[in-house]
PDB file of C-alpha atoms in Angstrom:
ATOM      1  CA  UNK P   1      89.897  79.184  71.887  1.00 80.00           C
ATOM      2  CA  UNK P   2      93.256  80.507  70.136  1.00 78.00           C
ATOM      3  CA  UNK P   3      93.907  76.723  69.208  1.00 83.00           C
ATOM      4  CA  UNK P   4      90.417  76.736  67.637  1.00 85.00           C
ATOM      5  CA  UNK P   5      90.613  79.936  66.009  1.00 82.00           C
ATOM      6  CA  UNK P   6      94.219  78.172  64.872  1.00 79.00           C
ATOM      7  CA  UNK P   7      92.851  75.046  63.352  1.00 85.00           C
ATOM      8  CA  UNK P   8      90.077  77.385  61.518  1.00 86.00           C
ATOM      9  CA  UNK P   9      92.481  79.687  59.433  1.00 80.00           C
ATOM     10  CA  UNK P  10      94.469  76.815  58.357  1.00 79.00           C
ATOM     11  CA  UNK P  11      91.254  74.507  57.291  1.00 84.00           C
ATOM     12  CA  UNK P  12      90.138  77.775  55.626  1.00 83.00           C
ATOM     13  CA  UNK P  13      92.747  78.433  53.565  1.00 78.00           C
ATOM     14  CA  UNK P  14      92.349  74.566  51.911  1.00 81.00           C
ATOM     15  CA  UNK P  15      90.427  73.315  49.298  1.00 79.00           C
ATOM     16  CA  UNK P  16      86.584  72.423  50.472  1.00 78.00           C
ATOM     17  CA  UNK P  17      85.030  70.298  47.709  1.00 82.00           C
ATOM     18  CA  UNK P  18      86.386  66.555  47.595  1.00 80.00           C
ATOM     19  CA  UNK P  19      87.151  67.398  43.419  1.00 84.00           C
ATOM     20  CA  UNK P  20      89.209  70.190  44.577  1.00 87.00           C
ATOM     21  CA  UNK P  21      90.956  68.290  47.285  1.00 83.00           C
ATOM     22  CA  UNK P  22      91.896  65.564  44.382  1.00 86.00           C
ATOM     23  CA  UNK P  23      92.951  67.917  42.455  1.00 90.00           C
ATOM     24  CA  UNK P  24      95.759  69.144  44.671  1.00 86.00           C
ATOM     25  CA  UNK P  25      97.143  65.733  45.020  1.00 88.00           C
ATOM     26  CA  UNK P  26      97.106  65.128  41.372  1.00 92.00           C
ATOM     27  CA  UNK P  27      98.718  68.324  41.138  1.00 91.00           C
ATOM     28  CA  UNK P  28     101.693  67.281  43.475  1.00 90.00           C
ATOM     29  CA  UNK P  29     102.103  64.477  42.239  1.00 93.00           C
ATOM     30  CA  UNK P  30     102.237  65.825  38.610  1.00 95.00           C
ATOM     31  CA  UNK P  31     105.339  67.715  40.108  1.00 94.00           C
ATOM     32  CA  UNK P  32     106.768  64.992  41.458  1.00 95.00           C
ATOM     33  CA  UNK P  33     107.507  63.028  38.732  1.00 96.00           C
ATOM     34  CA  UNK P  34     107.708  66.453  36.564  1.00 96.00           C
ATOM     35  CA  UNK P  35     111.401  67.982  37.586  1.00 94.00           C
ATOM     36  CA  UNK P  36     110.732  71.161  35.829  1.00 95.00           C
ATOM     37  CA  UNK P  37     107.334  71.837  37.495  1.00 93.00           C
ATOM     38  CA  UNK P  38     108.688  71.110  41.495  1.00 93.00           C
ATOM     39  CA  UNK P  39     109.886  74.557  41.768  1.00 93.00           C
ATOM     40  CA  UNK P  40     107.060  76.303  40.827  1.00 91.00           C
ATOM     41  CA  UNK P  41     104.727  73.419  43.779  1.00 87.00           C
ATOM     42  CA  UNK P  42     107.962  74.181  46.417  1.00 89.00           C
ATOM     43  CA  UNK P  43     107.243  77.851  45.759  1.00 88.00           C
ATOM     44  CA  UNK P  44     103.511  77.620  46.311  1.00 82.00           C
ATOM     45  CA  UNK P  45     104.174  75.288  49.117  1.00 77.00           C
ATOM     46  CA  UNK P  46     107.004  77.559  50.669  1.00 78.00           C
ATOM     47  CA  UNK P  47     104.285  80.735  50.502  1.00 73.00           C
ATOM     48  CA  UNK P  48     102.480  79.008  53.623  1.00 64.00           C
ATOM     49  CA  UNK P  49     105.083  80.496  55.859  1.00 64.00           C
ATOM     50  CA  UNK P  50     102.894  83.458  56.443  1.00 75.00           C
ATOM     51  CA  UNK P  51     100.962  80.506  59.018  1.00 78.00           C
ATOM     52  CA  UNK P  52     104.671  80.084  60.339  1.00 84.00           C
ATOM     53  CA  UNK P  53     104.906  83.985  61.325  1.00 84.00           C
ATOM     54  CA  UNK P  54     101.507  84.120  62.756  1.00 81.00           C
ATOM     55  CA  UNK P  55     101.481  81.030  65.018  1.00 84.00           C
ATOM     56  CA  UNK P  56     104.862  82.354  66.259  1.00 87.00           C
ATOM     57  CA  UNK P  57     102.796  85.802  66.972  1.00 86.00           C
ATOM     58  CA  UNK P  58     100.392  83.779  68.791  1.00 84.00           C
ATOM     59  CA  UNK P  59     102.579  81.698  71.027  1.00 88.00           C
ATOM     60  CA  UNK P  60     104.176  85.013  72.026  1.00 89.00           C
ATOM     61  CA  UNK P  61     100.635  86.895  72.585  1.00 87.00           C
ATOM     62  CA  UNK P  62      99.652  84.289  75.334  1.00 86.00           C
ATOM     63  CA  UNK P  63     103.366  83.398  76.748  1.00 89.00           C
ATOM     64  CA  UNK P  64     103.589  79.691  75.529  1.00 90.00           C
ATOM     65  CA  UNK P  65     105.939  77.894  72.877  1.00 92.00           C
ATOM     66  CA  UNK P  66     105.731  75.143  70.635  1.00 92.00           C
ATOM     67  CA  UNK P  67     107.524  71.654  71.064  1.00 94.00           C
ATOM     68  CA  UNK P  68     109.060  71.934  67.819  1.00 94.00           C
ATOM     69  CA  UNK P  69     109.864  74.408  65.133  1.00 93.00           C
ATOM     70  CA  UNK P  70     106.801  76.447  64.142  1.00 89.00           C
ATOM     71  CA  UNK P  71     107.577  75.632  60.723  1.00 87.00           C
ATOM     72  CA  UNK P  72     107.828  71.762  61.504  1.00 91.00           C
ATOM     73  CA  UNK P  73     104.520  72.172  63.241  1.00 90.00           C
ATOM     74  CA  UNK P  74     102.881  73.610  60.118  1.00 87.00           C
ATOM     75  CA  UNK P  75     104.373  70.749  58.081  1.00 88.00           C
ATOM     76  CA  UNK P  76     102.778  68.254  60.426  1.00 91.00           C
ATOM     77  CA  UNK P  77      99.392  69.441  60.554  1.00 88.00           C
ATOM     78  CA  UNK P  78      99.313  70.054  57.105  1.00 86.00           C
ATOM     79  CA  UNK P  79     100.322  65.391  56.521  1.00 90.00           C
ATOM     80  CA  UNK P  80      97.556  65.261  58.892  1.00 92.00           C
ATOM     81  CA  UNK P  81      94.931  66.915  57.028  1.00 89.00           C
ATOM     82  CA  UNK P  82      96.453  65.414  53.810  1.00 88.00           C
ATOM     83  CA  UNK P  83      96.206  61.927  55.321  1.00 90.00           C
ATOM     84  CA  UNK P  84      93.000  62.085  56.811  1.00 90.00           C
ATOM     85  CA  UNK P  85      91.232  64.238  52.912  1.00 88.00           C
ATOM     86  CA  UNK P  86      92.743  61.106  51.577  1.00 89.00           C
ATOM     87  CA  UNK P  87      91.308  58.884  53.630  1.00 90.00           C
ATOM     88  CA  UNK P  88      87.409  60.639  53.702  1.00 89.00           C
ATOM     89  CA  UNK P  89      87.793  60.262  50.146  1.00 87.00           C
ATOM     90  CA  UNK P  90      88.921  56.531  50.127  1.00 90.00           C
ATOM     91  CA  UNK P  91      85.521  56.056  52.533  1.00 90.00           C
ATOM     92  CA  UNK P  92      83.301  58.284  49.871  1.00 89.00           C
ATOM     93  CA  UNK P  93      82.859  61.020  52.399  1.00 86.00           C
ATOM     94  CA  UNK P  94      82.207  64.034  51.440  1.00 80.00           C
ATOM     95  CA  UNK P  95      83.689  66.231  54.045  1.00 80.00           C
ATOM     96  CA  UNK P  96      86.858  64.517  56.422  1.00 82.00           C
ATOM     97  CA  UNK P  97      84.760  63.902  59.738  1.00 81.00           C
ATOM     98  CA  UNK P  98      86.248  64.793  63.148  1.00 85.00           C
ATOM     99  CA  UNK P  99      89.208  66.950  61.317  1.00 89.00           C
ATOM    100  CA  UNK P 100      89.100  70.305  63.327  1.00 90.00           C
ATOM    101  CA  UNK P 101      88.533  68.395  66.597  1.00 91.00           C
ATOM    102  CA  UNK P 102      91.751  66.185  65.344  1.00 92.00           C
ATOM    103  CA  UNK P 103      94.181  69.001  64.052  1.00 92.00           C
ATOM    104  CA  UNK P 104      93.355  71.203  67.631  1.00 91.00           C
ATOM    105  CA  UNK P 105      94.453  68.105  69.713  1.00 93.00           C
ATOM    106  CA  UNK P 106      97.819  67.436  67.703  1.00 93.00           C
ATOM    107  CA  UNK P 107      97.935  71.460  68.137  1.00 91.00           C
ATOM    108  CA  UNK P 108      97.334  71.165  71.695  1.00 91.00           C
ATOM    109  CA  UNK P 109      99.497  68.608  72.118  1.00 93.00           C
ATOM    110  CA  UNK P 110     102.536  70.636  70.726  1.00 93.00           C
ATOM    111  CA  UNK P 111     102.214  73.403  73.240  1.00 91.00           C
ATOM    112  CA  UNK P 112     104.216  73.932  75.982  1.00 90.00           C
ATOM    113  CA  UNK P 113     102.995  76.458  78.375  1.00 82.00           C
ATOM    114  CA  UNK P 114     105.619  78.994  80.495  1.00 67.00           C
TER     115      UNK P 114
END
C-alpha cells in the first residue's frame, strides 16, 4: 500500500493532459540547447528532492531500504514515466496505460526489506 500511495504522489505532482506533457519536453529541450536557460530547468528539476526526503521517511517508517540512492531512485522513476508519456503519445494515447502498475513494480523492485 505505501508503494502505491508512493507511485500516486509522484504521478500527481506531473503534468496530466498529453499538451501539457509535450510541453515539458519541449521545455527541456529548449534548455538544452539554450546554455543560459539550464540553470533555471536544473533548479526546477533539483526542487524534486522534497520526494528524496520523504521516500527516505518512508523506508525508515516501515524498517526497509532502497537498493540504491533515494535520489538515484527518484531519477529512475522519473526516465520511466518520461519514456513511457513519450511513448503513449507516439501511440496517440491519451493517458500512458499500465503506468502506476509499472512505476510500483520498478519501486518494488528497489526495496530491500530488514
Amino acid at each position: 500500500e505505501l508503494i502505491r500511495d508512493a507511485v500516486a504522489v509522484f504521478l500527481e505532482a506531473q503534468p496530466k493532459e498529453v499538451a501539457e506533457q509535450v510541453a515539458m519536453m519541449e521545455l527541456r529541450l529548449h534548455a538544452v540547447r539554450t546554455p543560459e536557460l539550464r540553470a533555471g530547468w536544473l533548479a526546477v528539476h533539483e526542487s524534486t528532492s522534497g520526494v528524496t526526503g520523504l521516500l527516505e521517511i518512508a523506508m525508515q517508517r516501515v524498517g526497509a531500504r532502497l537498493s540504491m540512492p533515494p535520489a538515484a531512485v527518484v531519477e529512475l522513476l522519473g526516465a520511466v514515466y518520461e519514456n513511457t508519456v513519450v511513448m503513449s503519445v507516439l501511440r496517440g494515447e491519451s493517458r500512458p496505460s499500465g503506468l502506476a502498475q509499472q512505476l510500483a513494480t520498478l519501486l518494488e523492485g528497489l526495496i530491500e526489506r530488514d
